mmCIF file of C-alpha atoms in Angstrom:
data_model
loop_
_atom_site.group_PDB
_atom_site.id
_atom_site.type_symbol
_atom_site.label_atom_id
_atom_site.label_comp_id
_atom_site.label_asym_id
_atom_site.label_seq_id
_atom_site.Cartn_x
_atom_site.Cartn_y
_atom_site.Cartn_z
ATOM 1 C CA MET A 215 128.330 -30.323 -11.138
ATOM 2 C CA LYS A 216 126.287 -33.307 -12.220
ATOM 3 C CA PRO A 217 125.414 -33.883 -15.879
ATOM 4 C CA VAL A 218 121.760 -33.233 -16.477
ATOM 5 C CA ARG A 219 120.219 -36.236 -18.123
ATOM 6 C CA MET A 220 117.398 -36.083 -20.622
ATOM 7 C CA GLN A 221 114.822 -37.666 -18.334
ATOM 8 C CA LEU A 222 115.821 -35.338 -15.481
ATOM 9 C CA ALA A 223 115.794 -32.345 -17.818
ATOM 10 C CA ALA A 224 112.276 -33.284 -18.854
ATOM 11 C CA SER A 225 111.046 -33.678 -15.292
ATOM 12 C CA ALA A 226 112.777 -30.461 -14.311
ATOM 13 C CA LEU A 227 110.988 -28.693 -17.077
ATOM 14 C CA VAL A 228 107.632 -30.034 -15.787
ATOM 15 C CA PHE A 229 108.430 -28.774 -12.314
ATOM 16 C CA ALA A 230 109.775 -25.494 -13.558
ATOM 17 C CA MET A 231 106.406 -24.925 -15.173
ATOM 18 C CA ALA A 232 104.548 -26.037 -12.038
ATOM 19 C CA PHE A 233 106.687 -24.088 -9.579
ATOM 20 C CA PRO A 234 108.249 -21.101 -11.315
ATOM 21 C CA ALA A 235 110.044 -19.998 -8.136
ATOM 22 C CA LEU A 236 111.871 -23.339 -7.983
ATOM 23 C CA GLY A 237 115.201 -23.982 -9.516
ATOM 24 C CA ARG A 238 117.884 -26.581 -9.106
ATOM 25 C CA ALA A 239 120.990 -25.249 -7.364
ATOM 26 C CA GLY A 240 124.087 -25.198 -9.490
ATOM 27 C CA ASP A 241 122.250 -24.102 -12.663
ATOM 28 C CA LEU A 242 125.061 -23.880 -15.152
ATOM 29 C CA ASP A 243 124.310 -20.319 -16.270
ATOM 30 C CA SER A 244 123.500 -18.688 -12.913
ATOM 31 C CA PRO A 245 126.181 -17.142 -10.657
ATOM 32 C CA SER A 246 126.542 -18.733 -7.285
ATOM 33 C CA THR A 247 124.832 -15.877 -5.502
ATOM 34 C CA GLY A 248 122.477 -14.735 -8.221
ATOM 35 C CA ARG A 249 118.656 -14.577 -7.846
ATOM 36 C CA GLY A 250 118.256 -18.112 -9.318
ATOM 37 C CA ALA A 251 120.713 -19.534 -6.706
ATOM 38 C CA LEU A 252 119.078 -17.597 -3.903
ATOM 39 C CA ASN A 253 115.575 -18.811 -4.831
ATOM 40 C CA ALA A 254 116.853 -22.317 -5.068
ATOM 41 C CA LYS A 255 118.498 -22.030 -1.631
ATOM 42 C CA VAL A 256 115.378 -20.485 -0.066
ATOM 43 C CA GLU A 257 113.382 -23.469 -1.484
ATOM 44 C CA TYR A 258 115.928 -25.779 0.132
ATOM 45 C CA CYS A 259 115.449 -24.036 3.512
ATOM 46 C CA THR A 260 111.681 -24.356 3.327
ATOM 47 C CA TYR A 261 111.864 -28.089 2.654
ATOM 48 C CA CYS A 262 112.642 -28.437 6.389
ATOM 49 C CA HIS A 263 111.605 -25.100 7.870
ATOM 50 C CA GLY A 264 108.149 -25.075 6.315
ATOM 51 C CA PRO A 265 106.517 -22.854 3.772
ATOM 52 C CA SER A 266 107.718 -19.272 4.167
ATOM 53 C CA GLY A 267 110.051 -20.469 6.986
ATOM 54 C CA ARG A 268 107.053 -20.726 9.392
ATOM 55 C CA GLY A 269 108.623 -23.767 11.147
ATOM 56 C CA TYR A 270 107.705 -27.397 10.798
ATOM 57 C CA ARG A 271 107.161 -30.386 13.050
ATOM 58 C CA GLY A 272 108.891 -33.261 11.420
ATOM 59 C CA PHE A 273 110.713 -35.992 13.354
ATOM 60 C CA TYR A 274 112.651 -33.103 14.768
ATOM 61 C CA THR A 275 111.032 -29.782 15.250
ATOM 62 C CA MET A 276 112.363 -27.102 12.865
ATOM 63 C CA PRO A 277 112.315 -23.573 14.170
ATOM 64 C CA ARG A 278 110.350 -20.714 12.599
ATOM 65 C CA LEU A 279 112.749 -18.484 10.659
ATOM 66 C CA ALA A 280 110.201 -15.960 9.421
ATOM 67 C CA GLY A 281 110.602 -12.520 10.943
ATOM 68 C CA GLN A 282 113.744 -13.493 12.779
ATOM 69 C CA THR A 283 116.381 -10.857 13.265
ATOM 70 C CA PRO A 284 119.031 -11.024 10.455
ATOM 71 C CA GLU A 285 121.873 -10.820 12.954
ATOM 72 C CA TYR A 286 120.651 -13.798 14.915
ATOM 73 C CA LEU A 287 120.087 -15.842 11.632
ATOM 74 C CA GLU A 288 123.566 -15.019 10.403
ATOM 75 C CA ASN A 289 125.090 -15.893 13.764
ATOM 76 C CA GLN A 290 123.470 -19.229 13.799
ATOM 77 C CA LEU A 291 124.582 -20.073 10.228
ATOM 78 C CA ARG A 292 128.079 -19.212 11.288
ATOM 79 C CA ALA A 293 127.702 -21.287 14.499
ATOM 80 C CA PHE A 294 126.743 -24.263 12.373
ATOM 81 C CA ALA A 295 129.587 -23.837 10.009
ATOM 82 C CA GLU A 296 132.117 -23.381 12.826
ATOM 83 C CA LEU A 297 130.910 -26.545 14.636
ATOM 84 C CA ARG A 298 129.619 -24.549 17.614
ATOM 85 C CA ARG A 299 126.152 -25.919 16.964
ATOM 86 C CA ASP A 300 126.671 -29.068 15.065
ATOM 87 C CA ARG A 301 125.845 -32.263 16.934
ATOM 88 C CA SER A 302 122.701 -32.339 19.016
ATOM 89 C CA ILE A 303 120.878 -34.775 16.715
ATOM 90 C CA PRO A 304 122.309 -37.469 14.359
ATOM 91 C CA VAL A 305 122.202 -34.945 11.489
ATOM 92 C CA ARG A 306 125.255 -32.824 11.243
ATOM 93 C CA MET A 307 124.082 -29.208 11.264
ATOM 94 C CA SER A 308 127.327 -28.020 9.653
ATOM 95 C CA ARG A 309 126.599 -30.135 6.587
ATOM 96 C CA VAL A 310 122.872 -29.443 6.100
ATOM 97 C CA HIS A 311 123.623 -25.684 6.570
ATOM 98 C CA ALA A 312 126.661 -25.632 4.377
ATOM 99 C CA LEU A 313 126.503 -22.313 2.535
ATOM 100 C CA LYS A 314 128.729 -19.901 0.751
ATOM 101 C CA PRO A 315 129.391 -17.087 3.293
ATOM 102 C CA SER A 316 127.936 -14.570 0.774
ATOM 103 C CA MET A 317 124.659 -16.481 0.791
ATOM 104 C CA ARG A 318 124.160 -16.040 4.585
ATOM 105 C CA ALA A 319 123.211 -12.376 4.568
ATOM 106 C CA ALA A 320 120.854 -12.784 1.652
ATOM 107 C CA LEU A 321 119.019 -15.686 3.310
ATOM 108 C CA ALA A 322 118.875 -13.842 6.607
ATOM 109 C CA ALA A 323 117.343 -10.761 4.915
ATOM 110 C CA HIS A 324 114.889 -12.910 3.011
ATOM 111 C CA PHE A 325 113.513 -14.739 6.030
ATOM 112 C CA ASN A 326 113.461 -11.601 8.155
ATOM 113 C CA GLY A 327 111.068 -10.120 5.660
ATOM 114 C CA LEU A 328 108.449 -12.873 5.824
ATOM 115 C CA ASN A 329 105.422 -12.993 8.047
ATOM 116 C CA PRO A 330 103.402 -16.242 7.600
ATOM 117 C CA PRO A 331 100.819 -17.485 10.168
ATOM 118 C CA VAL A 332 102.166 -18.997 13.347
ATOM 119 C CA VAL A 333 102.408 -22.722 13.599
ATOM 120 C CA GLY A 334 100.803 -23.984 16.802
ATOM 121 C CA ARG A 335 97.730 -23.604 18.960
ATOM 122 C CA GLY A 336 98.645 -20.133 20.208
ATOM 123 C CA SER A 337 97.530 -19.254 23.665
ATOM 124 C CA SER A 338 96.953 -22.028 26.160
ATOM 125 C CA GLU A 339 96.181 -22.438 29.860
ATOM 126 C CA HIS A 340 99.852 -21.949 30.721
ATOM 127 C CA ALA A 341 100.278 -18.799 28.644
ATOM 128 C CA GLY A 342 99.225 -16.530 31.509
ATOM 129 C CA THR A 343 101.940 -17.910 33.807
ATOM 130 C CA GLY A 344 104.320 -17.679 30.918
ATOM 131 C CA ARG A 345 103.572 -14.053 30.292
ATOM 132 C CA LYS A 346 104.399 -13.221 33.946
ATOM 133 C CA ILE A 347 107.696 -15.023 33.775
ATOM 134 C CA TYR A 348 108.478 -13.385 30.412
ATOM 135 C CA GLU A 349 107.758 -9.900 31.697
ATOM 136 C CA GLU A 350 108.993 -10.177 35.292
ATOM 137 C CA GLY A 351 111.383 -13.207 35.354
ATOM 138 C CA VAL A 352 111.605 -15.451 38.440
ATOM 139 C CA PRO A 353 113.581 -13.327 40.944
ATOM 140 C CA GLU A 354 113.752 -16.089 43.639
ATOM 141 C CA THR A 355 115.675 -18.414 41.197
ATOM 142 C CA ASN A 356 117.592 -15.667 39.408
ATOM 143 C CA VAL A 357 115.736 -15.978 36.144
ATOM 144 C CA PRO A 358 115.829 -12.501 34.698
ATOM 145 C CA ALA A 359 112.892 -10.974 32.778
ATOM 146 C CA CYS A 360 113.080 -12.172 29.141
ATOM 147 C CA VAL A 361 111.601 -8.914 28.073
ATOM 148 C CA ALA A 362 114.821 -7.039 28.813
ATOM 149 C CA CYS A 363 116.649 -8.490 25.783
ATOM 150 C CA HIS A 364 113.906 -10.060 23.607
ATOM 151 C CA GLY A 365 111.648 -6.983 23.787
ATOM 152 C CA PRO A 366 108.066 -6.294 25.021
ATOM 153 C CA THR A 367 106.438 -8.255 22.211
ATOM 154 C CA GLY A 368 109.145 -10.932 21.787
ATOM 155 C CA MET A 369 110.343 -9.399 18.543
ATOM 156 C CA GLY A 370 114.009 -9.596 19.465
ATOM 157 C CA ALA A 371 116.691 -7.131 18.560
ATOM 158 C CA GLY A 372 120.057 -7.709 16.933
ATOM 159 C CA PRO A 373 121.768 -10.827 18.323
ATOM 160 C CA SER A 374 118.808 -11.431 20.693
ATOM 161 C CA PRO A 375 116.389 -13.535 18.630
ATOM 162 C CA ARG A 376 112.747 -12.965 18.024
ATOM 163 C CA LEU A 377 110.829 -15.482 20.081
ATOM 164 C CA ALA A 378 107.264 -14.410 19.172
ATOM 165 C CA GLY A 379 105.438 -17.071 17.182
ATOM 166 C CA GLN A 380 108.187 -19.625 17.638
ATOM 167 C CA LEU A 381 107.058 -23.353 17.752
ATOM 168 C CA SER A 382 106.506 -24.205 21.411
ATOM 169 C CA ALA A 383 108.264 -27.609 20.985
ATOM 170 C CA TYR A 384 111.296 -25.903 19.661
ATOM 171 C CA THR A 385 111.560 -23.266 22.401
ATOM 172 C CA GLN A 386 111.062 -25.988 25.009
ATOM 173 C CA LYS A 387 113.711 -28.221 23.519
ATOM 174 C CA GLN A 388 116.239 -25.281 23.418
ATOM 175 C CA LEU A 389 115.592 -24.100 26.907
ATOM 176 C CA LEU A 390 115.676 -27.656 28.389
ATOM 177 C CA GLY A 391 118.855 -28.642 26.605
ATOM 178 C CA TRP A 392 120.641 -25.471 25.980
ATOM 179 C CA SER A 393 124.190 -26.876 26.420
ATOM 180 C CA ARG A 394 123.476 -29.961 24.368
ATOM 181 C CA ASP A 395 122.872 -27.796 21.301
ATOM 182 C CA ARG A 396 124.720 -24.492 21.843
ATOM 183 C CA GLY A 397 128.299 -23.552 22.515
ATOM 184 C CA GLN A 398 129.747 -26.820 21.398
ATOM 185 C CA ASP A 399 133.255 -25.394 20.935
ATOM 186 C CA PRO A 400 134.562 -24.513 24.370
ATOM 187 C CA ALA A 401 137.468 -22.616 22.889
ATOM 188 C CA THR A 402 135.122 -20.161 21.119
ATOM 189 C CA VAL A 403 132.605 -18.475 23.410
ATOM 190 C CA ASP A 404 129.681 -17.115 21.469
ATOM 191 C CA SER A 405 126.566 -15.042 22.323
ATOM 192 C CA SER A 406 124.699 -18.291 23.202
ATOM 193 C CA ALA A 407 126.668 -18.323 26.473
ATOM 194 C CA VAL A 408 124.423 -15.560 27.850
ATOM 195 C CA MET A 409 121.429 -17.930 27.924
ATOM 196 C CA LYS A 410 123.204 -20.944 29.434
ATOM 197 C CA SER A 411 122.730 -20.227 33.097
ATOM 198 C CA ILE A 412 119.333 -18.648 32.515
ATOM 199 C CA ALA A 413 118.085 -21.735 30.781
ATOM 200 C CA GLY A 414 119.562 -23.931 33.493
ATOM 201 C CA SER A 415 117.670 -21.954 36.186
ATOM 202 C CA MET A 416 114.260 -22.614 34.680
ATOM 203 C CA SER A 417 112.083 -25.538 35.751
ATOM 204 C CA LYS A 418 110.321 -27.640 33.102
ATOM 205 C CA THR A 419 106.955 -26.113 34.081
ATOM 206 C CA GLN A 420 108.304 -22.622 33.700
ATOM 207 C CA VAL A 421 109.816 -23.549 30.294
ATOM 208 C CA GLN A 422 106.449 -24.965 29.179
ATOM 209 C CA ALA A 423 104.565 -21.872 30.241
ATOM 210 C CA VAL A 424 106.993 -19.348 28.598
ATOM 211 C CA SER A 425 107.124 -21.429 25.388
ATOM 212 C CA ALA A 426 103.254 -21.487 25.204
ATOM 213 C CA TYR A 427 103.145 -17.743 25.797
ATOM 214 C CA LEU A 428 105.780 -16.994 23.125
ATOM 215 C CA ASN A 429 103.919 -19.212 20.592
ATOM 216 C CA SER A 430 100.833 -17.078 21.191
ATOM 217 C CA LEU A 431 102.597 -13.881 20.283
ATOM 218 C CA LYS A 432 102.314 -12.734 16.649
ATOM 219 C CA MET B 266 105.236 -66.789 2.068
ATOM 220 C CA LYS B 267 106.070 -65.959 5.646
ATOM 221 C CA LEU B 268 104.277 -67.280 8.644
ATOM 222 C CA ILE B 269 103.315 -64.965 11.429
ATOM 223 C CA PRO B 270 105.903 -65.323 14.174
ATOM 224 C CA PRO B 271 104.459 -66.557 17.541
ATOM 225 C CA ALA B 272 105.543 -63.385 19.403
ATOM 226 C CA LEU B 273 103.625 -61.271 16.909
ATOM 227 C CA ALA B 274 100.584 -63.486 17.130
ATOM 228 C CA ILE B 275 100.606 -62.987 20.878
ATOM 229 C CA LEU B 276 101.081 -59.233 20.514
ATOM 230 C CA ALA B 277 98.244 -59.118 18.067
ATOM 231 C CA ILE B 278 95.927 -61.011 20.522
ATOM 232 C CA VAL B 279 96.993 -58.797 23.366
ATOM 233 C CA SER B 280 96.593 -55.470 21.470
ATOM 234 C CA ALA B 281 93.318 -56.785 19.973
ATOM 235 C CA SER B 282 91.848 -57.653 23.387
ATOM 236 C CA ALA B 283 93.004 -54.254 24.771
ATOM 237 C CA ALA B 284 91.280 -52.378 21.967
ATOM 238 C CA ALA B 285 88.219 -50.328 22.831
ATOM 239 C CA PHE B 286 86.294 -51.950 20.038
ATOM 240 C CA ALA B 287 84.591 -55.377 20.308
ATOM 241 C CA THR B 288 86.610 -58.264 18.983
ATOM 242 C CA ASP B 289 85.202 -61.123 16.944
ATOM 243 C CA ASP B 290 84.953 -64.752 18.124
ATOM 244 C CA ARG B 291 88.649 -65.258 16.966
ATOM 245 C CA GLY B 292 89.761 -62.379 19.151
ATOM 246 C CA ARG B 293 90.358 -60.079 16.066
ATOM 247 C CA SER B 294 89.876 -56.311 16.302
ATOM 248 C CA PRO B 295 87.620 -54.699 13.707
ATOM 249 C CA GLY B 296 90.725 -53.341 12.087
ATOM 250 C CA GLN B 297 92.299 -56.760 11.700
ATOM 251 C CA VAL B 298 89.032 -58.287 10.366
ATOM 252 C CA LEU B 299 88.911 -55.545 7.742
ATOM 253 C CA SER B 300 92.613 -56.106 6.885
ATOM 254 C CA ASP B 301 92.312 -59.876 6.781
ATOM 255 C CA ASN B 302 89.366 -59.676 4.424
ATOM 256 C CA ASN B 303 90.641 -56.871 2.187
ATOM 257 C CA CYS B 304 94.328 -56.017 2.392
ATOM 258 C CA THR B 305 96.230 -59.201 2.861
ATOM 259 C CA TRP B 306 95.462 -60.407 -0.673
ATOM 260 C CA CYS B 307 98.031 -57.922 -2.121
ATOM 261 C CA HIS B 308 99.990 -56.742 0.897
ATOM 262 C CA GLY B 309 100.788 -60.191 2.203
ATOM 263 C CA PRO B 310 99.398 -62.312 5.049
ATOM 264 C CA SER B 311 101.423 -60.368 7.723
ATOM 265 C CA LEU B 312 101.240 -57.120 5.763
ATOM 266 C CA GLN B 313 104.977 -57.110 5.085
ATOM 267 C CA GLY B 314 104.387 -56.041 1.467
ATOM 268 C CA TYR B 315 104.470 -58.185 -1.668
ATOM 269 C CA THR B 316 105.941 -57.218 -5.038
ATOM 270 C CA THR B 317 104.529 -53.788 -5.850
ATOM 271 C CA ALA B 318 102.224 -53.639 -2.874
ATOM 272 C CA PRO B 319 104.059 -51.771 -0.052
ATOM 273 C CA ARG B 320 104.551 -53.027 3.453
ATOM 274 C CA LEU B 321 101.773 -51.702 5.770
ATOM 275 C CA ALA B 322 103.005 -53.356 9.008
ATOM 276 C CA GLY B 323 104.401 -50.682 11.322
ATOM 277 C CA GLN B 324 103.333 -47.844 9.109
ATOM 278 C CA ARG B 325 102.233 -44.587 10.910
ATOM 279 C CA ALA B 326 98.479 -44.656 11.487
ATOM 280 C CA GLU B 327 98.001 -40.958 10.625
ATOM 281 C CA TYR B 328 99.845 -41.509 7.297
ATOM 282 C CA VAL B 329 97.794 -44.471 6.324
ATOM 283 C CA VAL B 330 94.523 -42.705 7.049
ATOM 284 C CA ASN B 331 95.657 -39.804 4.897
ATOM 285 C CA GLN B 332 96.575 -42.210 2.045
ATOM 286 C CA ILE B 333 93.191 -44.004 2.163
ATOM 287 C CA LEU B 334 91.556 -40.604 1.965
ATOM 288 C CA ASN B 335 93.951 -39.672 -0.873
ATOM 289 C CA PHE B 336 92.873 -42.798 -2.829
ATOM 290 C CA LYS B 337 89.205 -41.993 -2.180
ATOM 291 C CA ALA B 338 89.697 -38.421 -3.390
ATOM 292 C CA HIS B 339 91.693 -39.763 -6.343
ATOM 293 C CA SER B 340 94.600 -37.398 -5.520
ATOM 294 C CA ARG B 341 96.967 -40.386 -5.224
ATOM 295 C CA ASP B 342 96.816 -41.096 -8.876
ATOM 296 C CA ASN B 343 99.677 -43.335 -10.156
ATOM 297 C CA PRO B 344 98.702 -46.177 -12.367
ATOM 298 C CA LEU B 345 98.487 -48.899 -9.660
ATOM 299 C CA SER B 346 96.634 -46.603 -7.264
ATOM 300 C CA LYS B 347 94.094 -45.984 -10.007
ATOM 301 C CA GLN B 348 93.856 -49.610 -10.961
ATOM 302 C CA VAL B 349 93.685 -51.155 -7.453
ATOM 303 C CA MET B 350 93.474 -48.687 -4.565
ATOM 304 C CA TRP B 351 90.856 -46.283 -5.827
ATOM 305 C CA GLY B 352 88.352 -49.115 -5.863
ATOM 306 C CA ALA B 353 89.647 -50.697 -2.698
ATOM 307 C CA ALA B 354 89.343 -47.456 -0.758
ATOM 308 C CA ASN B 355 86.114 -46.347 -2.285
ATOM 309 C CA THR B 356 83.792 -47.757 0.414
ATOM 310 C CA VAL B 357 86.170 -47.335 3.377
ATOM 311 C CA THR B 358 84.597 -45.010 6.016
ATOM 312 C CA PRO B 359 86.740 -42.712 8.003
ATOM 313 C CA GLU B 360 86.070 -44.836 11.076
ATOM 314 C CA ALA B 361 87.148 -48.006 9.277
ATOM 315 C CA ALA B 362 90.224 -46.132 7.958
ATOM 316 C CA HIS B 363 91.260 -45.392 11.550
ATOM 317 C CA GLU B 364 90.650 -48.967 12.702
ATOM 318 C CA ILE B 365 92.724 -50.455 9.868
ATOM 319 C CA SER B 366 95.450 -47.957 10.379
ATOM 320 C CA ASP B 367 95.699 -48.474 14.108
ATOM 321 C CA TYR B 368 95.941 -52.221 13.420
ATOM 322 C CA PHE B 369 98.741 -51.805 10.837
ATOM 323 C CA SER B 370 100.723 -49.355 13.022
ATOM 324 C CA GLY B 371 100.845 -51.969 15.826
ATOM 325 C CA LEU B 372 102.411 -54.655 13.704
ATOM 326 C CA HIS B 373 106.096 -55.484 13.636
ATOM 327 C CA ALA B 374 107.764 -54.235 10.498
ATOM 328 C CA GLU B 375 110.450 -56.306 8.753
ATOM 329 C CA PRO B 376 112.933 -54.853 6.308
ATOM 330 C CA ALA B 377 112.525 -55.819 2.617
ATOM 331 C CA ASN B 378 116.318 -56.048 2.108
ATOM 332 C CA ASP B 379 115.837 -55.915 -1.696
ATOM 333 C CA GLY B 380 118.054 -52.944 -2.517
ATOM 334 C CA ASN B 381 121.480 -52.924 -4.137
ATOM 335 C CA ARG B 382 124.192 -53.294 -1.402
ATOM 336 C CA SER B 383 126.828 -51.447 -3.444
ATOM 337 C CA THR B 384 124.887 -48.171 -3.159
ATOM 338 C CA VAL B 385 123.962 -48.434 0.503
ATOM 339 C CA GLU B 386 126.716 -46.208 1.707
ATOM 340 C CA THR B 387 125.950 -43.384 -0.744
ATOM 341 C CA GLY B 388 122.253 -43.791 0.101
ATOM 342 C CA ALA B 389 122.849 -43.618 3.802
ATOM 343 C CA ALA B 390 124.837 -40.398 3.516
ATOM 344 C CA LEU B 391 122.209 -38.745 1.342
ATOM 345 C CA TYR B 392 119.425 -39.921 3.615
ATOM 346 C CA ARG B 393 121.162 -38.650 6.686
ATOM 347 C CA GLU B 394 122.496 -35.346 5.482
ATOM 348 C CA GLY B 395 121.273 -34.652 2.000
ATOM 349 C CA SER B 396 123.599 -32.608 -0.124
ATOM 350 C CA ALA B 397 123.447 -28.927 0.604
ATOM 351 C CA GLY B 398 125.476 -28.047 -2.508
ATOM 352 C CA SER B 399 122.743 -29.588 -4.720
ATOM 353 C CA ASN B 400 119.932 -28.403 -2.405
ATOM 354 C CA ILE B 401 119.040 -31.930 -1.450
ATOM 355 C CA PRO B 402 117.571 -31.803 2.108
ATOM 356 C CA SER B 403 118.262 -34.352 4.822
ATOM 357 C CA CYS B 404 115.489 -37.037 4.756
ATOM 358 C CA ALA B 405 116.318 -37.904 8.410
ATOM 359 C CA ILE B 406 115.193 -34.437 9.700
ATOM 360 C CA CYS B 407 111.580 -35.245 8.991
ATOM 361 C CA HIS B 408 111.490 -39.033 8.599
ATOM 362 C CA GLY B 409 113.851 -39.688 11.602
ATOM 363 C CA PRO B 410 117.386 -41.118 11.814
ATOM 364 C CA ASP B 411 116.227 -44.667 11.235
ATOM 365 C CA GLY B 412 113.310 -43.781 8.911
ATOM 366 C CA GLN B 413 110.777 -44.422 11.610
ATOM 367 C CA GLY B 414 108.486 -41.500 10.636
ATOM 368 C CA VAL B 415 106.236 -39.584 12.994
ATOM 369 C CA GLY B 416 102.602 -38.579 12.841
ATOM 370 C CA ALA B 417 101.507 -38.017 9.259
ATOM 371 C CA ILE B 418 105.152 -38.519 8.025
ATOM 372 C CA PRO B 419 105.627 -42.149 6.938
ATOM 373 C CA ARG B 420 107.998 -44.821 8.203
ATOM 374 C CA LEU B 421 110.474 -45.506 5.362
ATOM 375 C CA GLY B 422 112.935 -47.804 7.010
ATOM 376 C CA GLY B 423 112.672 -51.291 5.465
ATOM 377 C CA LEU B 424 110.113 -50.399 2.775
ATOM 378 C CA SER B 425 111.043 -52.195 -0.389
ATOM 379 C CA TYR B 426 113.569 -50.705 -2.798
ATOM 380 C CA ARG B 427 111.159 -51.392 -5.554
ATOM 381 C CA TYR B 428 108.355 -49.394 -3.941
ATOM 382 C CA LEU B 429 110.397 -46.427 -2.745
ATOM 383 C CA LYS B 430 112.145 -46.093 -6.069
ATOM 384 C CA ARG B 431 108.930 -46.016 -8.021
ATOM 385 C CA LYS B 432 107.385 -43.608 -5.566
ATOM 386 C CA LEU B 433 110.141 -41.092 -5.957
ATOM 387 C CA GLU B 434 110.192 -41.568 -9.673
ATOM 388 C CA GLN B 435 106.519 -41.122 -10.088
ATOM 389 C CA TRP B 436 106.577 -37.811 -8.191
ATOM 390 C CA ASN B 437 108.948 -36.621 -10.795
ATOM 391 C CA GLU B 438 106.601 -37.868 -13.537
ATOM 392 C CA GLY B 439 103.897 -35.588 -12.108
ATOM 393 C CA TYR B 440 101.806 -38.180 -10.216
ATOM 394 C CA HIS B 441 100.292 -37.454 -6.738
ATOM 395 C CA ALA B 442 101.328 -33.890 -6.981
ATOM 396 C CA ALA B 443 99.120 -33.031 -3.982
ATOM 397 C CA ALA B 444 101.153 -35.201 -1.516
ATOM 398 C CA LEU B 445 101.908 -33.624 1.840
ATOM 399 C CA ALA B 446 104.437 -30.877 1.234
ATOM 400 C CA PRO B 447 107.403 -30.693 0.851
ATOM 401 C CA MET B 448 107.660 -34.103 -0.748
ATOM 402 C CA PRO B 449 106.847 -33.909 -4.428
ATOM 403 C CA ALA B 450 109.145 -30.889 -4.643
ATOM 404 C CA VAL B 451 112.005 -32.656 -2.806
ATOM 405 C CA SER B 452 112.033 -35.580 -5.143
ATOM 406 C CA SER B 453 112.719 -33.207 -8.013
ATOM 407 C CA SER B 454 116.098 -32.410 -6.431
ATOM 408 C CA LEU B 455 117.165 -36.061 -6.763
ATOM 409 C CA SER B 456 118.889 -37.650 -9.826
ATOM 410 C CA ALA B 457 118.065 -41.185 -10.925
ATOM 411 C CA THR B 458 121.255 -42.420 -9.268
ATOM 412 C CA GLU B 459 120.376 -40.662 -6.054
ATOM 413 C CA ILE B 460 116.866 -42.112 -5.956
ATOM 414 C CA ASP B 461 118.322 -45.529 -6.543
ATOM 415 C CA ALA B 462 120.895 -45.164 -3.714
ATOM 416 C CA ILE B 463 118.379 -43.789 -1.119
ATOM 417 C CA SER B 464 115.829 -46.475 -1.936
ATOM 418 C CA SER B 465 118.482 -49.216 -1.698
ATOM 419 C CA TYR B 466 119.733 -47.945 1.644
ATOM 420 C CA LEU B 467 116.202 -47.668 3.158
ATOM 421 C CA SER B 468 115.287 -51.216 2.172
ATOM 422 C CA PHE B 469 117.904 -52.534 4.583
ATOM 423 C CA VAL B 470 116.962 -50.191 7.552
ATOM 424 C CA HIS B 471 115.174 -51.855 10.465
#
């Protein structure tokens, strides 16, 4: 724990007044999983994932967390920690997502309960094609209907993530580079393996269409 | 004072002649003319920055436009902004802001190299991965692994230690509170030592 210097304490006080929900992690008097620690960690998440976890386009596109299924969120936090989803960009995901295990469920429940506006332009010219792929799949290339696992409105269920309202650039990057990001520990097969061959069977045009459609879902 | 390298001069001529706008009799784009007449006095002849005036060469166009508008709206309100940039930006039209910014963004950026070498390693680690335990986010996620920036998110690599340090400190002093989220809040997660290390590291990045 770092000593809090006078100047820092003064500026912290100013910020505490300006942003009451903010708090610096590691407050001396708050337990590691108390409300203060959770609020501080939520704030940390939103630095990258955008206000209310709506997603954010920085140098890298950060996915929407809001409304995501708790099971999927917890699975991903575990995947980061266990190096199954660690090195797809030069920022180690295991480090930026380092959390006490007890914090995972609380964060997952928090972001599941949020419903901010969608980031993106919503429907586009490709969204009609995307909807058809989403609902019917592409039988000739063995792409199953997405709707079967992700639900009729893309809300997901359990380990199958919500896709509705996801940033199009994020969905595209995932589908076009599934194995670069997911399943990085060959010794531990996780639920991401289900999507590996499906993503690999989709053309770039199909991925763009589906991603546009999903972004348009609220 | 640095001279403009020949390759840069050629690049400037090529990009100026390729611009959609008419060039003057010296082949300069409207953005360059505006810059030569107004910006170079403080920011340096090749816009690499000079003392407290930050480097503008290579800065992201969208970011520069936003800052000019911030100066005009007086929302970027630290003392030097007030003293110098409020007046300087006062008469800049949105069209001129775009022309100047496009000109800046096409110029080669040189690192300031004015940080403290002994803190570079700490700064690099913080920049790259933050410190999850202290809720310090990774800078690289938004600003890019080499501080190159994107869109409205500024290029940080090679900006001067002096400028970066003051910018982060001033946010913690309450200045420019309306900067593009999440920045003013993020700077509050940094200690004085951490601000120093990150600013040092970035000054050497190219």
